[in-house]
Amino acid sequence: MFNKCISMTFSIEHEMEDAASASSKVTPFPYGAFCPGGLNTDPAISPNDPTIGYKFNHTMIRVRDPKESLKFYVDLMGMRTVFTMNAGPFTNYYLGYPQTDDHRADPAKFGADTSKVFQSTIGLLELFHVHGSEKQEPGFYHNGNTPESLGFGHMGFTVPDARAALARLNAHGVKVFKDFGVANKETIPISDWENEHGVGVEVKGTESELHPMFKKAYENIALVQDPVSLSESTSKPK
């Protein structure tokens, strides 16, 4: 029984709505429906639950050249350094977004203040530089989007004016992988390699086909490539 999923199937052909497909057998969610809370089967969190106080603090990516990576995340994306630590064989850089006028005006104060509450802060990015990797060729590290090393997908940033942000990044030489208004097979994160293994195969006229309402939402998202931190792959995985 589906619980209050919001139907998004008002613009799809009737035969597609009713078609049986493999996808309906591997997911409990109705085709083309936006489901806040999923199926609403997650258990309530009791006042004495052992996970009270847990936070998603940061994610870590390996970087080959921290100088170039910091140009992207600090100069272009506007993050600021919370702290760094040279641990011997590697150095890590923790970055975040200042949330107050004082912190935006004084990045050193932002770093000092945020470091004091680091463990309770959310939304941080760790750049992990293993010493010596900067001497390796581009592509030394996989990006998680290249077969047969698929896994990590992307990081999502929300910005006040996405089109202006995209134009600015593009002007600074950042590669635009998917522009606004685009929602074709080449930009969907399913590789030809997966299709060849029977994974994520679309069959036209069935519920395995990419839903029109997802395409409509996807058109409002742009994707750019971090030009230095990950692998040199610049196109959809094949």
Tab-separated table of N, CA and C in Angstrom, residues 77-162:
chain	number	residue	atom	x	y	z
A	77	MET	N	33.858	27.982	-6.189
A	77	MET	CA	32.642	27.542	-5.510
A	77	MET	C	32.386	28.279	-4.201
A	78	GLY	N	33.344	29.076	-3.742
A	78	GLY	CA	33.100	29.950	-2.595
A	78	GLY	C	33.218	29.314	-1.230
A	79	MET	N	33.729	28.080	-1.154
A	79	MET	CA	33.938	27.470	0.153
A	79	MET	C	35.156	28.113	0.818
A	80	ARG	N	35.262	27.949	2.137
A	80	ARG	CA	36.395	28.486	2.871
A	80	ARG	C	36.956	27.398	3.787
A	81	THR	N	38.231	27.546	4.132
A	81	THR	CA	38.928	26.514	4.893
A	81	THR	C	38.536	26.550	6.366
A	82	VAL	N	38.088	25.405	6.868
A	82	VAL	CA	37.812	25.252	8.299
A	82	VAL	C	39.120	24.935	9.019
A	83	PHE	N	39.818	23.910	8.554
A	83	PHE	CA	41.153	23.618	9.084
A	83	PHE	C	41.887	22.701	8.122
A	84	THR	N	43.184	22.617	8.292
A	84	THR	CA	44.012	21.657	7.575
A	84	THR	C	44.862	20.911	8.593
A	85	MET	N	45.334	19.732	8.210
A	85	MET	CA	46.257	18.994	9.073
A	85	MET	C	47.203	18.171	8.217
A	86	ASN	N	48.491	18.386	8.417
A	86	ASN	CA	49.516	17.549	7.803
A	86	ASN	C	49.744	16.372	8.741
A	87	ALA	N	49.272	15.199	8.325
A	87	ALA	CA	49.358	14.016	9.176
A	87	ALA	C	50.600	13.180	8.904
A	88	GLY	N	51.482	13.659	8.057
A	88	GLY	CA	52.698	12.909	7.735
A	88	GLY	C	52.663	12.415	6.309
A	89	PRO	N	51.983	11.281	6.049
A	89	PRO	CA	51.902	10.792	4.674
A	89	PRO	C	50.827	11.499	3.854
A	90	PHE	N	49.985	12.265	4.506
A	90	PHE	CA	48.916	12.969	3.790
A	90	PHE	C	48.567	14.257	4.526
A	91	THR	N	47.890	15.152	3.800
A	91	THR	CA	47.317	16.359	4.389
A	91	THR	C	45.841	16.391	4.047
A	92	ASN	N	45.010	16.729	5.034
A	92	ASN	CA	43.589	16.904	4.728
A	92	ASN	C	43.192	18.364	4.894
A	93	TYR	N	42.238	18.751	4.064
A	93	TYR	CA	41.711	20.111	4.042
A	93	TYR	C	40.202	20.017	4.247
A	94	TYR	N	39.700	20.632	5.301
A	94	TYR	CA	38.259	20.648	5.535
A	94	TYR	C	37.709	22.006	5.111
A	95	LEU	N	36.701	21.980	4.254
A	95	LEU	CA	36.104	23.195	3.707
A	95	LEU	C	34.627	23.266	4.056
A	96	GLY	N	34.104	24.480	4.155
A	96	GLY	CA	32.682	24.676	4.413
A	96	GLY	C	32.260	26.060	3.951
A	97	TYR	N	30.972	26.356	4.120
A	97	TYR	CA	30.433	27.658	3.726
A	97	TYR	C	30.164	28.515	4.954
A	98	PRO	N	30.781	29.705	5.045
A	98	PRO	CA	30.441	30.634	6.128
A	98	PRO	C	28.965	31.017	6.041
A	99	GLN	N	28.294	31.069	7.192
A	99	GLN	CA	26.858	31.324	7.214
A	99	GLN	C	26.492	32.691	7.780
A	100	THR	N	27.453	33.467	8.240
A	100	THR	CA	27.162	34.786	8.805
A	100	THR	C	28.005	35.845	8.098
A	101	ASP	N	27.558	37.101	8.202
A	101	ASP	CA	28.323	38.198	7.609
A	101	ASP	C	29.716	38.287	8.219
A	102	ASP	N	29.807	38.089	9.537
A	102	ASP	CA	31.106	38.148	10.210
A	102	ASP	C	32.066	37.098	9.666
A	103	HIS	N	31.562	35.891	9.495
A	103	HIS	CA	32.420	34.818	9.003
A	103	HIS	C	32.784	35.012	7.533
A	104	ARG	N	31.848	35.554	6.748
A	104	ARG	CA	32.174	35.808	5.341
A	104	ARG	C	33.227	36.908	5.213
A	105	ALA	N	33.171	37.891	6.114
A	105	ALA	CA	34.133	38.996	6.073
A	105	ALA	C	35.492	38.609	6.643
A	106	ASP	N	35.514	37.584	7.471
A	106	ASP	CA	36.751	37.195	8.152
A	106	ASP	C	36.906	35.674	8.113
A	107	PRO	N	37.428	35.128	7.003
A	107	PRO	CA	37.577	33.675	6.884
A	107	PRO	C	38.409	33.052	7.996
A	108	ALA	N	39.371	33.801	8.539
A	108	ALA	CA	40.178	33.252	9.637
A	108	ALA	C	39.314	33.013	10.869
A	109	LYS	N	38.405	33.938	11.147
A	109	LYS	CA	37.480	33.770	12.275
A	109	LYS	C	36.531	32.604	12.008
A	110	PHE	N	36.079	32.493	10.754
A	110	PHE	CA	35.227	31.360	10.382
A	110	PHE	C	35.936	30.049	10.673
A	111	GLY	N	37.211	29.945	10.246
A	111	GLY	CA	37.962	28.722	10.482
A	111	GLY	C	38.146	28.435	11.956
A	112	ALA	N	38.487	29.477	12.728
A	112	ALA	CA	38.719	29.284	14.164
A	112	ALA	C	37.439	28.896	14.885
A	113	ASP	N	36.350	29.610	14.593
A	113	ASP	CA	35.080	29.335	15.276
A	113	ASP	C	34.517	27.974	14.891
A	114	THR	N	34.569	27.651	13.608
A	114	THR	CA	33.991	26.388	13.144
A	114	THR	C	34.815	25.201	13.617
A	115	SER	N	36.119	25.374	13.718
A	115	SER	CA	36.964	24.287	14.221
A	115	SER	C	36.587	23.897	15.640
A	116	LYS	N	36.119	24.869	16.415
A	116	LYS	CA	35.737	24.598	17.804
A	116	LYS	C	34.470	23.751	17.883
A	117	VAL	N	33.617	23.862	16.872
A	117	VAL	CA	32.356	23.103	16.866
A	117	VAL	C	32.337	22.142	15.676
A	118	PHE	N	33.511	21.745	15.257
A	118	PHE	CA	33.650	20.920	14.057
A	118	PHE	C	32.766	19.681	14.089
A	119	GLN	N	32.749	18.990	15.217
A	119	GLN	CA	32.034	17.716	15.281
A	119	GLN	C	30.522	17.873	15.212
A	120	SER	N	30.016	19.063	15.458
A	120	SER	CA	28.572	19.278	15.380
A	120	SER	C	28.181	20.060	14.133
A	121	THR	N	29.146	20.284	13.240
A	121	THR	CA	28.891	21.024	12.006
A	121	THR	C	28.494	20.054	10.900
A	122	ILE	N	27.615	20.486	10.011
A	122	ILE	CA	27.184	19.631	8.904
A	122	ILE	C	27.623	20.253	7.578
A	123	GLY	N	27.667	19.412	6.547
A	123	GLY	CA	27.905	19.896	5.196
A	123	GLY	C	29.330	20.279	4.874
A	124	LEU	N	30.311	19.589	5.438
A	124	LEU	CA	31.704	19.901	5.156
A	124	LEU	C	32.264	18.981	4.069
A	125	LEU	N	33.296	19.465	3.408
A	125	LEU	CA	33.987	18.687	2.383
A	125	LEU	C	35.442	18.516	2.800
A	126	GLU	N	35.907	17.270	2.797
A	126	GLU	CA	37.315	16.996	3.079
A	126	GLU	C	38.042	16.659	1.784
A	127	LEU	N	39.075	17.421	1.478
A	127	LEU	CA	39.975	17.088	0.379
A	127	LEU	C	41.168	16.352	0.978
A	128	PHE	N	41.413	15.150	0.494
A	128	PHE	CA	42.423	14.261	1.076
A	128	PHE	C	43.576	14.125	0.095
A	129	HIS	N	44.714	14.714	0.437
A	129	HIS	CA	45.874	14.704	-0.459
A	129	HIS	C	46.957	13.789	0.094
A	130	VAL	N	47.196	12.692	-0.590
A	130	VAL	CA	48.287	11.788	-0.228
A	130	VAL	C	49.562	12.341	-0.857
A	131	HIS	N	50.547	12.613	-0.028
A	131	HIS	CA	51.769	13.256	-0.503
A	131	HIS	C	52.452	12.425	-1.590
A	132	GLY	N	52.777	13.075	-2.683
A	132	GLY	CA	53.397	12.407	-3.822
A	132	GLY	C	52.436	12.185	-4.966
A	133	SER	N	51.133	12.186	-4.674
A	133	SER	CA	50.157	11.959	-5.744
A	133	SER	C	50.162	13.095	-6.758
A	134	GLU	N	50.605	14.288	-6.318
A	134	GLU	CA	50.647	15.432	-7.236
A	134	GLU	C	51.654	15.221	-8.366
A	135	LYS	N	52.549	14.252	-8.201
A	135	LYS	CA	53.541	13.954	-9.232
A	135	LYS	C	53.005	12.968	-10.265
A	136	GLN	N	51.836	12.393	-9.981
A	136	GLN	CA	51.241	11.420	-10.888
A	136	GLN	C	50.500	12.132	-12.024
A	137	GLU	N	50.222	11.379	-13.073
A	137	GLU	CA	49.503	11.930	-14.220
A	137	GLU	C	48.027	12.128	-13.884
A	138	PRO	N	47.358	13.083	-14.561
A	138	PRO	CA	45.908	13.222	-14.390
A	138	PRO	C	45.218	11.886	-14.660
A	139	GLY	N	44.203	11.579	-13.882
A	139	GLY	CA	43.526	10.297	-14.014
A	139	GLY	C	44.077	9.246	-13.074
A	140	PHE	N	45.039	9.624	-12.231
A	140	PHE	CA	45.621	8.680	-11.270
A	140	PHE	C	44.547	8.135	-10.340
A	141	TYR	N	43.582	8.980	-9.972
A	141	TYR	CA	42.462	8.551	-9.137
A	141	TYR	C	41.203	8.406	-9.983
A	142	HIS	N	40.412	7.398	-9.675
A	142	HIS	CA	39.117	7.230	-10.331
A	142	HIS	C	38.113	8.208	-9.735
A	143	ASN	N	37.107	8.555	-10.518
A	143	ASN	CA	36.100	9.501	-10.029
A	143	ASN	C	34.796	8.845	-9.605
A	144	GLY	N	34.720	7.521	-9.691
A	144	GLY	CA	33.489	6.838	-9.300
A	144	GLY	C	32.441	6.807	-10.384
A	145	ASN	N	32.741	7.412	-11.537
A	145	ASN	CA	31.789	7.449	-12.642
A	145	ASN	C	32.337	6.796	-13.907
A	146	THR	N	33.440	6.095	-13.765
A	146	THR	CA	34.078	5.471	-14.920
A	146	THR	C	34.095	3.958	-14.749
A	147	PRO	N	33.451	3.201	-15.650
A	147	PRO	CA	33.512	1.744	-15.553
A	147	PRO	C	34.954	1.269	-15.640
A	148	GLU	N	35.313	0.272	-14.937
A	148	GLU	CA	34.460	-0.560	-14.102
A	148	GLU	C	34.553	-0.151	-12.644
A	149	SER	N	34.764	1.124	-12.416
A	149	SER	CA	34.922	1.648	-11.054
A	149	SER	C	33.777	2.586	-10.696
A	150	LEU	N	32.562	2.178	-11.010
A	150	LEU	CA	31.393	3.000	-10.711
A	150	LEU	C	31.067	2.944	-9.228
A	151	GLY	N	30.551	4.029	-8.716
A	151	GLY	CA	30.163	4.079	-7.307
A	151	GLY	C	29.730	5.479	-6.937
A	152	PHE	N	30.691	6.310	-6.543
A	152	PHE	CA	30.389	7.699	-6.216
A	152	PHE	C	29.797	8.393	-7.439
A	153	GLY	N	28.768	9.223	-7.198
A	153	GLY	CA	28.126	9.903	-8.313
A	153	GLY	C	28.494	11.364	-8.434
A	154	HIS	N	28.009	12.177	-7.485
A	154	HIS	CA	28.264	13.610	-7.570
A	154	HIS	C	28.033	14.258	-6.218
A	155	MET	N	28.416	15.516	-6.118
A	155	MET	CA	28.075	16.350	-4.970
A	155	MET	C	27.084	17.403	-5.444
A	156	GLY	N	26.080	17.686	-4.624
A	156	GLY	CA	25.055	18.645	-5.007
A	156	GLY	C	25.212	19.965	-4.268
A	157	PHE	N	25.226	21.057	-5.019
A	157	PHE	CA	25.280	22.404	-4.452
A	157	PHE	C	24.012	23.148	-4.853
A	158	THR	N	23.393	23.839	-3.910
A	158	THR	CA	22.288	24.733	-4.239
A	158	THR	C	22.814	26.159	-4.199
A	159	VAL	N	22.378	26.968	-5.165
A	159	VAL	CA	22.865	28.342	-5.291
A	159	VAL	C	21.679	29.264	-5.552
A	160	PRO	N	21.802	30.558	-5.208
A	160	PRO	CA	20.678	31.487	-5.395
A	160	PRO	C	20.268	31.654	-6.855
A	161	ASP	N	21.234	31.691	-7.770
A	161	ASP	CA	20.958	31.876	-9.197
A	161	ASP	C	21.794	30.862	-9.965
A	162	ALA	N	21.177	29.746	-10.282
A	162	ALA	CA	21.923	28.634	-10.873
A	162	ALA	C	22.464	28.973	-12.257
